[in-house]
mmCIF file of C-alpha atoms in Angstrom:
data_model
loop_
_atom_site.group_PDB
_atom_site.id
_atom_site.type_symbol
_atom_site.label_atom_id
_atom_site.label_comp_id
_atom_site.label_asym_id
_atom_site.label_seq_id
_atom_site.Cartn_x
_atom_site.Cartn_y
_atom_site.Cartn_z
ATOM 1 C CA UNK C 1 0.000 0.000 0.000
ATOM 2 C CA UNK C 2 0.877 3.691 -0.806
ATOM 3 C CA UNK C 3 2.221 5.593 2.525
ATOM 4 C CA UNK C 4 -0.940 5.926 4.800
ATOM 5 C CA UNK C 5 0.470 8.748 6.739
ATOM 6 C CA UNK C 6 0.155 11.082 3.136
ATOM 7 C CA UNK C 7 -2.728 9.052 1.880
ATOM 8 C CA UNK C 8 -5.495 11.804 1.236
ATOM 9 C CA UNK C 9 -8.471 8.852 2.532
ATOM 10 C CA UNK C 10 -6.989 8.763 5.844
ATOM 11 C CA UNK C 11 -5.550 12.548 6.417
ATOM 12 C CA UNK C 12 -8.998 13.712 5.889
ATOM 13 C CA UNK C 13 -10.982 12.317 7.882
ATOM 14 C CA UNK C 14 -8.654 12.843 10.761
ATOM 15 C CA UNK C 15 -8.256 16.105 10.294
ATOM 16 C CA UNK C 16 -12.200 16.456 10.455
ATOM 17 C CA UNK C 17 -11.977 14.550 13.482
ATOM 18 C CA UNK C 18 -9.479 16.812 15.659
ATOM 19 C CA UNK C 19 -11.343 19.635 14.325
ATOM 20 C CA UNK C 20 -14.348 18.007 16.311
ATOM 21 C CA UNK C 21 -16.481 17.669 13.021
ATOM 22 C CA UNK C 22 -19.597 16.407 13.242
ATOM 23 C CA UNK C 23 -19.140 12.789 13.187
ATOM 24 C CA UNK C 24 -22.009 12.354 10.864
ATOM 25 C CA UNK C 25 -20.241 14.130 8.464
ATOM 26 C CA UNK C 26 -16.765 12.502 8.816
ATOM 27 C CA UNK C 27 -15.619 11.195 5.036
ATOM 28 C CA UNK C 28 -14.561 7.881 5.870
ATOM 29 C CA UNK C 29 -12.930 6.100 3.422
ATOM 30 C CA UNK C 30 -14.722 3.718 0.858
ATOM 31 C CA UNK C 31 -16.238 0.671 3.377
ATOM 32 C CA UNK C 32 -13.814 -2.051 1.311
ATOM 33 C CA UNK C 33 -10.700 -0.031 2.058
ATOM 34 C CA UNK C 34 -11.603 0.079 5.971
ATOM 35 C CA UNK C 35 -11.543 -3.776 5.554
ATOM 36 C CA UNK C 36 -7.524 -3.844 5.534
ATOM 37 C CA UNK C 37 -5.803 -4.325 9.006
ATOM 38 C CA UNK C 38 -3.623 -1.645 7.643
ATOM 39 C CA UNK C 39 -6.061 1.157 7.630
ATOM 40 C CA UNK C 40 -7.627 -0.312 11.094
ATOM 41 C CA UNK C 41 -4.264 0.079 12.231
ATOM 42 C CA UNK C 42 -3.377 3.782 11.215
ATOM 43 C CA UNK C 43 -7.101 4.817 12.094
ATOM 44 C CA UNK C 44 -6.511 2.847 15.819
ATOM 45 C CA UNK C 45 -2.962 4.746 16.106
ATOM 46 C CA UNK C 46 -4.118 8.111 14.919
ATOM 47 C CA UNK C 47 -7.319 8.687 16.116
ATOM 48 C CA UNK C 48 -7.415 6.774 19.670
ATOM 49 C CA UNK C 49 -4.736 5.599 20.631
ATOM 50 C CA UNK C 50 -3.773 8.170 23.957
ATOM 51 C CA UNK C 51 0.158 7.253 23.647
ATOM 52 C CA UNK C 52 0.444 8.461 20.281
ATOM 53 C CA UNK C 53 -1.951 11.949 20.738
ATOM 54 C CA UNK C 54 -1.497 13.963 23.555
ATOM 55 C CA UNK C 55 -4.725 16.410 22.738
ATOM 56 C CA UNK C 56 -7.099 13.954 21.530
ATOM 57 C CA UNK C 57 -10.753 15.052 21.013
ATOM 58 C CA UNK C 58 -12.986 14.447 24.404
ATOM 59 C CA UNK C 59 -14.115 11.032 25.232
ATOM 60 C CA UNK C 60 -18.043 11.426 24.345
ATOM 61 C CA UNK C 61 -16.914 12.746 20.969
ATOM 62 C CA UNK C 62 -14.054 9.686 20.674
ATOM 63 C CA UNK C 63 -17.518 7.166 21.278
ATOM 64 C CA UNK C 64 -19.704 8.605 18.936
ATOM 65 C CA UNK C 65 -17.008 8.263 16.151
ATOM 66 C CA UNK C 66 -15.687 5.043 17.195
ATOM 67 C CA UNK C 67 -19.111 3.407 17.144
ATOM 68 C CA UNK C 68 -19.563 4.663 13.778
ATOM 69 C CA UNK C 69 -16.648 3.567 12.543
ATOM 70 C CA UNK C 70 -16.652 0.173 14.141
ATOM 71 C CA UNK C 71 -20.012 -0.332 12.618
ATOM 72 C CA UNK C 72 -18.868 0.480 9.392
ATOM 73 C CA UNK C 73 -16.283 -1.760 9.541
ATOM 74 C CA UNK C 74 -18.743 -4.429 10.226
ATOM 75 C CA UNK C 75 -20.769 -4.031 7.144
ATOM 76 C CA UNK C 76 -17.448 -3.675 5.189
ATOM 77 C CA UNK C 77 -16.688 -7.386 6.420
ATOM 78 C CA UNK C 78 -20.212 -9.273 6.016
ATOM 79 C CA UNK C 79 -19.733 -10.770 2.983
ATOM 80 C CA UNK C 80 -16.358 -12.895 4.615
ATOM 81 C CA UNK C 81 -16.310 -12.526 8.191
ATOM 82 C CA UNK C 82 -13.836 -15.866 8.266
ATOM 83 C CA UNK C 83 -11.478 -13.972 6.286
ATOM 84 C CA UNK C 84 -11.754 -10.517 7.289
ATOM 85 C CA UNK C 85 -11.566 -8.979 10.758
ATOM 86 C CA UNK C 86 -11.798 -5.554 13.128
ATOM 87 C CA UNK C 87 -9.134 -5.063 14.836
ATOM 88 C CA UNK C 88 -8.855 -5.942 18.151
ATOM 89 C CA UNK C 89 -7.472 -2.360 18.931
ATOM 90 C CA UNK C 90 -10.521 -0.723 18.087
ATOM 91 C CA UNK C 91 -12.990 -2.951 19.666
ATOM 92 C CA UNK C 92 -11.155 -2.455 23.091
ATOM 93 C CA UNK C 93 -11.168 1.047 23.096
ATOM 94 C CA UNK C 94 -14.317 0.896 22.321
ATOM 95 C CA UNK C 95 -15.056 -1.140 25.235
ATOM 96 C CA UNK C 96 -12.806 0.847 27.706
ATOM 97 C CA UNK C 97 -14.527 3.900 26.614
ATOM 98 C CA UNK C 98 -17.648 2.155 27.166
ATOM 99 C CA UNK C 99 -16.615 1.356 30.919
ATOM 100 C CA UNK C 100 -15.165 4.965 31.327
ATOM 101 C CA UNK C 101 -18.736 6.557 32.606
ATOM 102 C CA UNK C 102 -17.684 8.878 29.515
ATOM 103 C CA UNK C 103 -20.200 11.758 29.504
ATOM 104 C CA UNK C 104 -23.526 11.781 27.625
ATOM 105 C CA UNK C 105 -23.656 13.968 24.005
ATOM 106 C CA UNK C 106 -25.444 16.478 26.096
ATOM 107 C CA UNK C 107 -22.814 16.690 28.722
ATOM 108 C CA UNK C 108 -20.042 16.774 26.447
ATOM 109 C CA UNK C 109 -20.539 20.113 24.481
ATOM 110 C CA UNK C 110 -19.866 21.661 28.692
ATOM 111 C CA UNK C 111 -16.633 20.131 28.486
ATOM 112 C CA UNK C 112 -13.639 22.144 27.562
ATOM 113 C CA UNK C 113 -11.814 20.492 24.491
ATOM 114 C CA UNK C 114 -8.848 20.516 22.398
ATOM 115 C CA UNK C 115 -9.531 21.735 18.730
ATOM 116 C CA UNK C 116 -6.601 21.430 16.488
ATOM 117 C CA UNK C 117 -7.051 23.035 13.531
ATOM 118 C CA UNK C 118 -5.536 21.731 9.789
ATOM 119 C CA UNK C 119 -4.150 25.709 7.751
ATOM 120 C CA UNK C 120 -2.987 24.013 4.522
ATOM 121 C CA UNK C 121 -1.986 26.894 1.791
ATOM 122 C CA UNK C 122 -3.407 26.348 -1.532
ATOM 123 C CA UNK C 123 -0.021 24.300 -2.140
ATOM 124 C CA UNK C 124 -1.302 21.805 0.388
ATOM 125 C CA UNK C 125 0.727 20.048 3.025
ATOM 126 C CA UNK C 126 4.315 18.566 3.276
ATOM 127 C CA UNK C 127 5.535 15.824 3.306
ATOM 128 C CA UNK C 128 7.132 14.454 6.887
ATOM 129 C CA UNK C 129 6.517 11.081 8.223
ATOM 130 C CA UNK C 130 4.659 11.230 10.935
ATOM 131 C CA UNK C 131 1.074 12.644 11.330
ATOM 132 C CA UNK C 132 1.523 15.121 13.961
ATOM 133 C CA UNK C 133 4.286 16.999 11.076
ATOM 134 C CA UNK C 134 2.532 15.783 8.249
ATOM 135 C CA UNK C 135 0.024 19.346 8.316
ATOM 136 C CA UNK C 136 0.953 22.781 9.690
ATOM 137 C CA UNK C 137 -1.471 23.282 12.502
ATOM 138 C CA UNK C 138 -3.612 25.253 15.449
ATOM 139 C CA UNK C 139 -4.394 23.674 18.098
ATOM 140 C CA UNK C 140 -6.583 25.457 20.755
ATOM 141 C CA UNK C 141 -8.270 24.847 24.131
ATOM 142 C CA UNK C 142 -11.975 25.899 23.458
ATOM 143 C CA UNK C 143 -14.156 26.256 25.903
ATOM 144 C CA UNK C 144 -17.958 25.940 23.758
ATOM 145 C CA UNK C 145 -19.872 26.348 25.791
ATOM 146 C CA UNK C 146 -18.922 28.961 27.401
ATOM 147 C CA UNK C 147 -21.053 32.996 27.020
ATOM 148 C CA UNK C 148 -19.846 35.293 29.605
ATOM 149 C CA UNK C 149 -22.477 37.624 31.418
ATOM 150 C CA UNK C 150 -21.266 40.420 29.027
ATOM 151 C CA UNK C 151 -22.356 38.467 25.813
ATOM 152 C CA UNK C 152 -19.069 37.144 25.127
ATOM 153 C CA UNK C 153 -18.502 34.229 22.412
ATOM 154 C CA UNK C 154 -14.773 34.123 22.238
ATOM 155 C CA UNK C 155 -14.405 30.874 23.587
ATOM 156 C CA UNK C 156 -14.795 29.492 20.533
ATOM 157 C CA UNK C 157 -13.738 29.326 16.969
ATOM 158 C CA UNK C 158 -16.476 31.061 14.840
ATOM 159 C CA UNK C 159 -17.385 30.027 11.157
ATOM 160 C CA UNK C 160 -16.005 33.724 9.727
ATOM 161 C CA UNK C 161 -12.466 33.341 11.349
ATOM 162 C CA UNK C 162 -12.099 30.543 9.734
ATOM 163 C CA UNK C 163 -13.225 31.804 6.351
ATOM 164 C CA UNK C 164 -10.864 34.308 6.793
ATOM 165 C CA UNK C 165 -8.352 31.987 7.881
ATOM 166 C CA UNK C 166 -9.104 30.287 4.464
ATOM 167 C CA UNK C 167 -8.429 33.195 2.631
ATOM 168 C CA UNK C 168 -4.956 34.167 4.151
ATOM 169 C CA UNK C 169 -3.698 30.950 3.533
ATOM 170 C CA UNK C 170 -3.940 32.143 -0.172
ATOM 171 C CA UNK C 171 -1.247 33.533 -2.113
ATOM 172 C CA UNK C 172 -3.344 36.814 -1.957
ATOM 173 C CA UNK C 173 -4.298 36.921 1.093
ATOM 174 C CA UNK C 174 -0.729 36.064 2.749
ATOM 175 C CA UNK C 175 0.860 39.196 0.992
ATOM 176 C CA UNK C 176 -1.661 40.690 3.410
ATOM 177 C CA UNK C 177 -0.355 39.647 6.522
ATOM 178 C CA UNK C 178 3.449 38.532 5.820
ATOM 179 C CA UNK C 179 6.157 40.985 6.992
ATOM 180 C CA UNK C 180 3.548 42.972 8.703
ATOM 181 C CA UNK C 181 2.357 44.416 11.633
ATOM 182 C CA UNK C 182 -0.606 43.445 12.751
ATOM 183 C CA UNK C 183 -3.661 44.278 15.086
ATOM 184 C CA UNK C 184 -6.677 41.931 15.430
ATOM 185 C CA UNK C 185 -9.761 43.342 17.131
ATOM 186 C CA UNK C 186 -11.948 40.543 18.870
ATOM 187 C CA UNK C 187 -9.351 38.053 18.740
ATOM 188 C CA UNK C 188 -11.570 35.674 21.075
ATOM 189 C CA UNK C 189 -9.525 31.916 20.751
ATOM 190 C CA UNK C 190 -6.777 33.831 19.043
ATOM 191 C CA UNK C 191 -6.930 31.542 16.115
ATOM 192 C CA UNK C 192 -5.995 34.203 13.610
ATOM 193 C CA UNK C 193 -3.599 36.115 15.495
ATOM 194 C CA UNK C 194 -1.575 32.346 16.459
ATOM 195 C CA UNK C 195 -2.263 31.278 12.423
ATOM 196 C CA UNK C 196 -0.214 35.276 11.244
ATOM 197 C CA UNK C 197 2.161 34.915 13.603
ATOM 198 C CA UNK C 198 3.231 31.207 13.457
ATOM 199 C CA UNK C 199 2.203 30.166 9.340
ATOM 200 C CA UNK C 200 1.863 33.751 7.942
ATOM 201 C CA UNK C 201 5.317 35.671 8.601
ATOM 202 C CA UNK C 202 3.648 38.200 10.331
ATOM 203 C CA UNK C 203 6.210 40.573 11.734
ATOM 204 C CA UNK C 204 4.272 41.355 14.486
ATOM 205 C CA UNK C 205 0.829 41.147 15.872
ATOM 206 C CA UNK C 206 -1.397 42.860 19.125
ATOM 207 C CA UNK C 207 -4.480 40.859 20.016
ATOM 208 C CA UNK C 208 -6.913 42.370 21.485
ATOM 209 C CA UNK C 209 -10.504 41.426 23.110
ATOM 210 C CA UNK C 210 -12.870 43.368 25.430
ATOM 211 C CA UNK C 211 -13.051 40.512 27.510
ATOM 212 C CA UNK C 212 -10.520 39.894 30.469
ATOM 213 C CA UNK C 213 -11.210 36.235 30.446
ATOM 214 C CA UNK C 214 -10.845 35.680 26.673
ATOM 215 C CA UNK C 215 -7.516 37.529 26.966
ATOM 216 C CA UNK C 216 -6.444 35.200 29.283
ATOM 217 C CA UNK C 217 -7.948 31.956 27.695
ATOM 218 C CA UNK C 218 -6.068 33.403 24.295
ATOM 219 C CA UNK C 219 -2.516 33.548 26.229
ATOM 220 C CA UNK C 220 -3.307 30.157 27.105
ATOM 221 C CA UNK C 221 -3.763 29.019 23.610
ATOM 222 C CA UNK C 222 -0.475 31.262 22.599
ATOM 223 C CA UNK C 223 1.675 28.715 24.853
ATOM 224 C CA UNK C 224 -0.211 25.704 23.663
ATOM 225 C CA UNK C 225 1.149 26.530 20.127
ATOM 226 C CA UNK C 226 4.521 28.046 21.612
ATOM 227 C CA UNK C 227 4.250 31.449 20.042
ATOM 228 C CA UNK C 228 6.424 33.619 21.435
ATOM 229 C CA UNK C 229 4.158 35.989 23.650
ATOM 230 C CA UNK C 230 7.257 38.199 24.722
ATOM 231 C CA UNK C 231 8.352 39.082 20.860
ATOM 232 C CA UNK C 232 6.191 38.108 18.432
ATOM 233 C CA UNK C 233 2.405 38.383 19.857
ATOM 234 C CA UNK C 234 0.967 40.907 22.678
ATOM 235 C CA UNK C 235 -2.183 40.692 24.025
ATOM 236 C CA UNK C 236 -3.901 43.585 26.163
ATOM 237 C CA UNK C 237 -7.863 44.136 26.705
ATOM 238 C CA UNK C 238 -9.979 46.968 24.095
ATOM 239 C CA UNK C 239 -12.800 48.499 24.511
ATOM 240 C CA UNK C 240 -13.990 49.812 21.257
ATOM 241 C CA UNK C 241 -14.393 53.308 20.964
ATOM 242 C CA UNK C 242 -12.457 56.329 20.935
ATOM 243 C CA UNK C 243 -8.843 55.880 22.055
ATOM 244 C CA UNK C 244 -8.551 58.232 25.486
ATOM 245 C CA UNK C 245 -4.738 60.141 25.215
ATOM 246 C CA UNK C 246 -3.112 57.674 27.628
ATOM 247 C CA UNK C 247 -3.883 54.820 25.933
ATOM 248 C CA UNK C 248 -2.005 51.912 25.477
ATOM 249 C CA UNK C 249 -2.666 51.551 21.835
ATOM 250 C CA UNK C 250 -1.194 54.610 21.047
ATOM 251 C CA UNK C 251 2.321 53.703 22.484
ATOM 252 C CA UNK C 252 1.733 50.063 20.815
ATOM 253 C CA UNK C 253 1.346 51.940 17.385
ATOM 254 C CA UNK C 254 4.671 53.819 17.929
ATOM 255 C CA UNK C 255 6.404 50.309 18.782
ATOM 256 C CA UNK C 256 4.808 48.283 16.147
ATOM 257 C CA UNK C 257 3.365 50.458 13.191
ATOM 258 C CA UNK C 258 0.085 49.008 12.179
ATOM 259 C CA UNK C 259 -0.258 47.931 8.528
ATOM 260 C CA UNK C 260 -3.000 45.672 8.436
ATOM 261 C CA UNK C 261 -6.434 45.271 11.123
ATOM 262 C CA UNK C 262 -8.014 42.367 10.953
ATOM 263 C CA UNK C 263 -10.926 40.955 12.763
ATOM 264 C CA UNK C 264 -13.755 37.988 12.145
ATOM 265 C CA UNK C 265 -17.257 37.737 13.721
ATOM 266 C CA UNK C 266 -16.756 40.856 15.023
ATOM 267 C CA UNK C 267 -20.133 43.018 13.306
ATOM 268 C CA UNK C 268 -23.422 40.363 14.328
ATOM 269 C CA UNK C 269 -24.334 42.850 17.402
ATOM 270 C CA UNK C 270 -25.999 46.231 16.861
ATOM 271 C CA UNK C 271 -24.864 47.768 20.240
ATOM 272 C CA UNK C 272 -21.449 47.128 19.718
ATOM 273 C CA UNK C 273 -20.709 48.726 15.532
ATOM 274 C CA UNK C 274 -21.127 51.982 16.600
ATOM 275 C CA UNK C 275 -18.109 51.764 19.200
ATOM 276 C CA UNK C 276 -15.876 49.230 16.260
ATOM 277 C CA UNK C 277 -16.255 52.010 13.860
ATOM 278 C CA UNK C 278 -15.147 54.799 16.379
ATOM 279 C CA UNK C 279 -12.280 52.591 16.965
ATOM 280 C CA UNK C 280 -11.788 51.816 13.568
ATOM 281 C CA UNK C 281 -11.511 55.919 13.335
ATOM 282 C CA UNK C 282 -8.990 56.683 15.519
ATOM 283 C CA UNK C 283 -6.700 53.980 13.700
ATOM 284 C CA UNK C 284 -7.026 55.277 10.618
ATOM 285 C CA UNK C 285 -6.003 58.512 12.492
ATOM 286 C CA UNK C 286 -2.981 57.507 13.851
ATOM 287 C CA UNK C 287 -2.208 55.339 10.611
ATOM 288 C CA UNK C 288 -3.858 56.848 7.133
ATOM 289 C CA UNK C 289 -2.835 54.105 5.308
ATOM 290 C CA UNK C 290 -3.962 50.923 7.541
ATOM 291 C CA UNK C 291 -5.629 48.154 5.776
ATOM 292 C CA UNK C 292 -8.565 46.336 6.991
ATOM 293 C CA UNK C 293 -9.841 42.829 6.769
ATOM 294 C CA UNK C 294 -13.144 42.140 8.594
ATOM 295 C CA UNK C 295 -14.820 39.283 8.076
ATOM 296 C CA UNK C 296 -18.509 37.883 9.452
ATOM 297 C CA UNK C 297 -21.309 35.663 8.648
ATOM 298 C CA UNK C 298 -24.237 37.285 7.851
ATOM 299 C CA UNK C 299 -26.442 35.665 10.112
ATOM 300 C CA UNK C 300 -28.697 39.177 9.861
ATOM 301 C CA UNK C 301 -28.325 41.490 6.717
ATOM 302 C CA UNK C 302 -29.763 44.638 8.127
ATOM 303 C CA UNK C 303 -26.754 44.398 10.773
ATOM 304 C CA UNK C 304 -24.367 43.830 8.569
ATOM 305 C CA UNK C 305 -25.655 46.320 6.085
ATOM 306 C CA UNK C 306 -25.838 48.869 9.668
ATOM 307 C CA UNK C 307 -21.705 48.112 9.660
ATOM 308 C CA UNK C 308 -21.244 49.196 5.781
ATOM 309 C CA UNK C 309 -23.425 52.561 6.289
ATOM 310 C CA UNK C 310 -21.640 53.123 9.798
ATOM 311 C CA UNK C 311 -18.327 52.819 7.780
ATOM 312 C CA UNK C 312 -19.495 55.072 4.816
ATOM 313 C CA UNK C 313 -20.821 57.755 7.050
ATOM 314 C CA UNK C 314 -16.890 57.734 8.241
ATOM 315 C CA UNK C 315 -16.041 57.819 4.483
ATOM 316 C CA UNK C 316 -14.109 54.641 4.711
ATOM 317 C CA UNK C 317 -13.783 53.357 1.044
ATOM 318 C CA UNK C 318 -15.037 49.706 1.654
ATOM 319 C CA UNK C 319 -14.798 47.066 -0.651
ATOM 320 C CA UNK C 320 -15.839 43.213 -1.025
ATOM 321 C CA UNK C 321 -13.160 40.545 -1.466
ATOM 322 C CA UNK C 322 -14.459 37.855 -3.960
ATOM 323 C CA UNK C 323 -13.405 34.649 -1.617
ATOM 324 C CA UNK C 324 -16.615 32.317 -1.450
ATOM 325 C CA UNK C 325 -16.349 29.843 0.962
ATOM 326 C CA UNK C 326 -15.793 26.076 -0.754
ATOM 327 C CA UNK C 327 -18.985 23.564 0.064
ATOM 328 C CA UNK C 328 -18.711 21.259 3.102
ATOM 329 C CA UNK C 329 -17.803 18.128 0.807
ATOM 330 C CA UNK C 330 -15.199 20.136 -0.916
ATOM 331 C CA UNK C 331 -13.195 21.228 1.769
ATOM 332 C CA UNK C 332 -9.716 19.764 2.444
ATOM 333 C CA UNK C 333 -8.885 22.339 5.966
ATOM 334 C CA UNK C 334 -10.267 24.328 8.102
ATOM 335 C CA UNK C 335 -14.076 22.451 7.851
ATOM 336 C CA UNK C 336 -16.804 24.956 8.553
ATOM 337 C CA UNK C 337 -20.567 25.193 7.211
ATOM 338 C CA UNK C 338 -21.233 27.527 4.475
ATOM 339 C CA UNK C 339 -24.891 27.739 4.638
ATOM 340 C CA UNK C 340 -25.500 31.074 5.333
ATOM 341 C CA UNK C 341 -23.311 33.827 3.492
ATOM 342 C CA UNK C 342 -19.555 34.718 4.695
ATOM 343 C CA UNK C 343 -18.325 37.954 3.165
ATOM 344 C CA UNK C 344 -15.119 39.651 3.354
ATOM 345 C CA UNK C 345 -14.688 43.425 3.832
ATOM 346 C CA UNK C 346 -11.462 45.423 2.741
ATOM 347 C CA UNK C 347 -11.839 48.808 4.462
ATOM 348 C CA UNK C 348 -9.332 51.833 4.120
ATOM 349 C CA UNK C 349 -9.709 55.115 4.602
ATOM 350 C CA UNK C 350 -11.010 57.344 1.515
ATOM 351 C CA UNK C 351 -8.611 60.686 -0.104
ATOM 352 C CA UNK C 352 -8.463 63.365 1.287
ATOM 353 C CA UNK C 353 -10.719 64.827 -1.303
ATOM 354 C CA UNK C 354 -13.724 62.121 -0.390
ATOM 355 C CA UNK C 355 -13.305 63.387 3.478
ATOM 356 C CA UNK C 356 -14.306 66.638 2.877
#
């Protein structure tokens, strides 16, 4: 057989997997391939086996998959059971987590869990041995669900970071981010800021959230993917709106010179655009020629639209970057439902001449 560890019907399903996919939606490989003791093997070793992965997926999810899997396996086998077999290795685990008073679908979403995410560029992955160096990855402790008192969702990885993740693993989109200084507003996991900072050749980049707890749970996540906190990343607490004199922003700025501000899920509350695009003011004031990405699903257009009119009342020039997110089946990284729309906004701030 062909080297498992690179072999496309293998990677991707386990990259769904420590992305926490939905396991109804896992793409398993064809039922006669899962037949070989090979496969069982490398699905056993990378997928369940606790000596092999530290940061393995919670042991509710772990059940739910393995039981599909096993039973696929089964029907895979009916026409010879004499001949073929599932592997012991599986059916154990099975039974241990069976045994393991593992907690109910219900009570598993309240547990905190490791997410590792899969940021392939459009040249895909390389080509290393072993599975853990096989993809260029994010892994972060989420916390789903979690929804502080003061409405924040940062706990968790939202659908438009990771469209706009998607789109600065391009070729275009990386010229965005790579060399450059960089602020992210409502960094919440801190997938973005860890995914510029440790793929993208981002000089330098300033996360920021309003949320003292995020903050911290996004320090946490900087260590688990060993970006350097003290050189390459800082992290400090915003509140949108306008900068007061002493800020620390303002002496951030001098140190790091903003080119680009970017920022995903960031525009679904009313309350809040008024204060993003005050904020979004006074960095264009302290640096004309920023460049920013903001990206959201647009779970309510009159919101949305509320953010392009708040931003056009500023004069910000504001423009749509054609990215379209691929369907669910079609995705190869960086899994995340399409259903509703995902745009991408390019916002700078307009000539002099439009200002007046």
């Amino acid at each position: 057989m062909s080297d498992q560890n690179s072999d496309p019907q293998l990677t991707l399903p386990r990259r769904q997997y420590i992305q926490l996919f939905e396991p109804d939606f896992l793409a398993w490989p064809p039922t006669k391939y899962l037949k070989n003791s090979d496969v069982q093997q490398w699905l056993y070793r990378n997928l369940f086996d606790t000596s092999q992965n530290t940061r393995l997926p919670p042991e509710s999810y772990q059940m739910r998959v393995l039981r599909q899997l096993i039973g696929k396996i089964e029907k895979a086998i009916e026409e010879n059971p004499t001949k073929d077999k599932i592997s012991n290795k599986l059916t154990e685990c099975l039974t241990h987590l069976i045994n393991h008073s593992v907690p109910s679908e219900s009570e598993e979403v309240r547990e905190d869990a490791y997410v590792t995410f899969t940021c392939l560029s459009e040249k895909g992955s390389s080509n290393n041995s072993q599975p853990d160096e096989l993809d260029p990855t994010i892994t972060l402790l989420e916390r789903r669900y979690l929804v502080s008192g003061s409405r924040t969702t940062g706990f968790r990885t939202w659908e438009g970071s990771l469209h706009l993740g998607s789109y600065l693993l391009t070729e275009e989109g990386s010229r965005r981010v790579r060399g450059k200084n960089v602020l992210e507003l409502g960094a919440g996991t801190g997938f973005l800021t860890i995914l510029a900072a440790k793929h993208l050749q981002a000089k330098h980049v300033t996360a920021t959230d309003g949320d003292e707890g995020v903050i911290q749970a996004l320090k946490e996540n900087l260590a688990l993917n060993h970006v350097d906190e003290a050189h390459k990343v800082r992290t400090e607490t915003l509140t949108w709106g306008p900068f007061s004199d002493e800020s620390w922003i303002k002496a951030d700025c001098a140190s790091h010179p903003y080119d680009v501000i970017i920022g995903a899920d960031i525009t679904y509350d009313k309350v809040a655009i008024s204060a993003l695009v005050l904020t979004l003011q006074d960095l264009f004031d302290m640096r004309p020629g920023l460049q920013v990405i903001i990206a959201g699903v647009v779970r309510n257009a009159e919101t949305f639209q509320m953010f392009r009119d708040q931003c056009a009342h500023h004069r910000f020039v504001v423009e749509d970057i054609e990215f379209e997110p691929r369907p669910m089946r079609q995705q190869k990284a960086l899994f995340y439902a399409a259903a509703m729309p995902i745009k991408i906004l390019a916002i700078s701030r307009g000539s002099k001449t439009m200002q007046v």
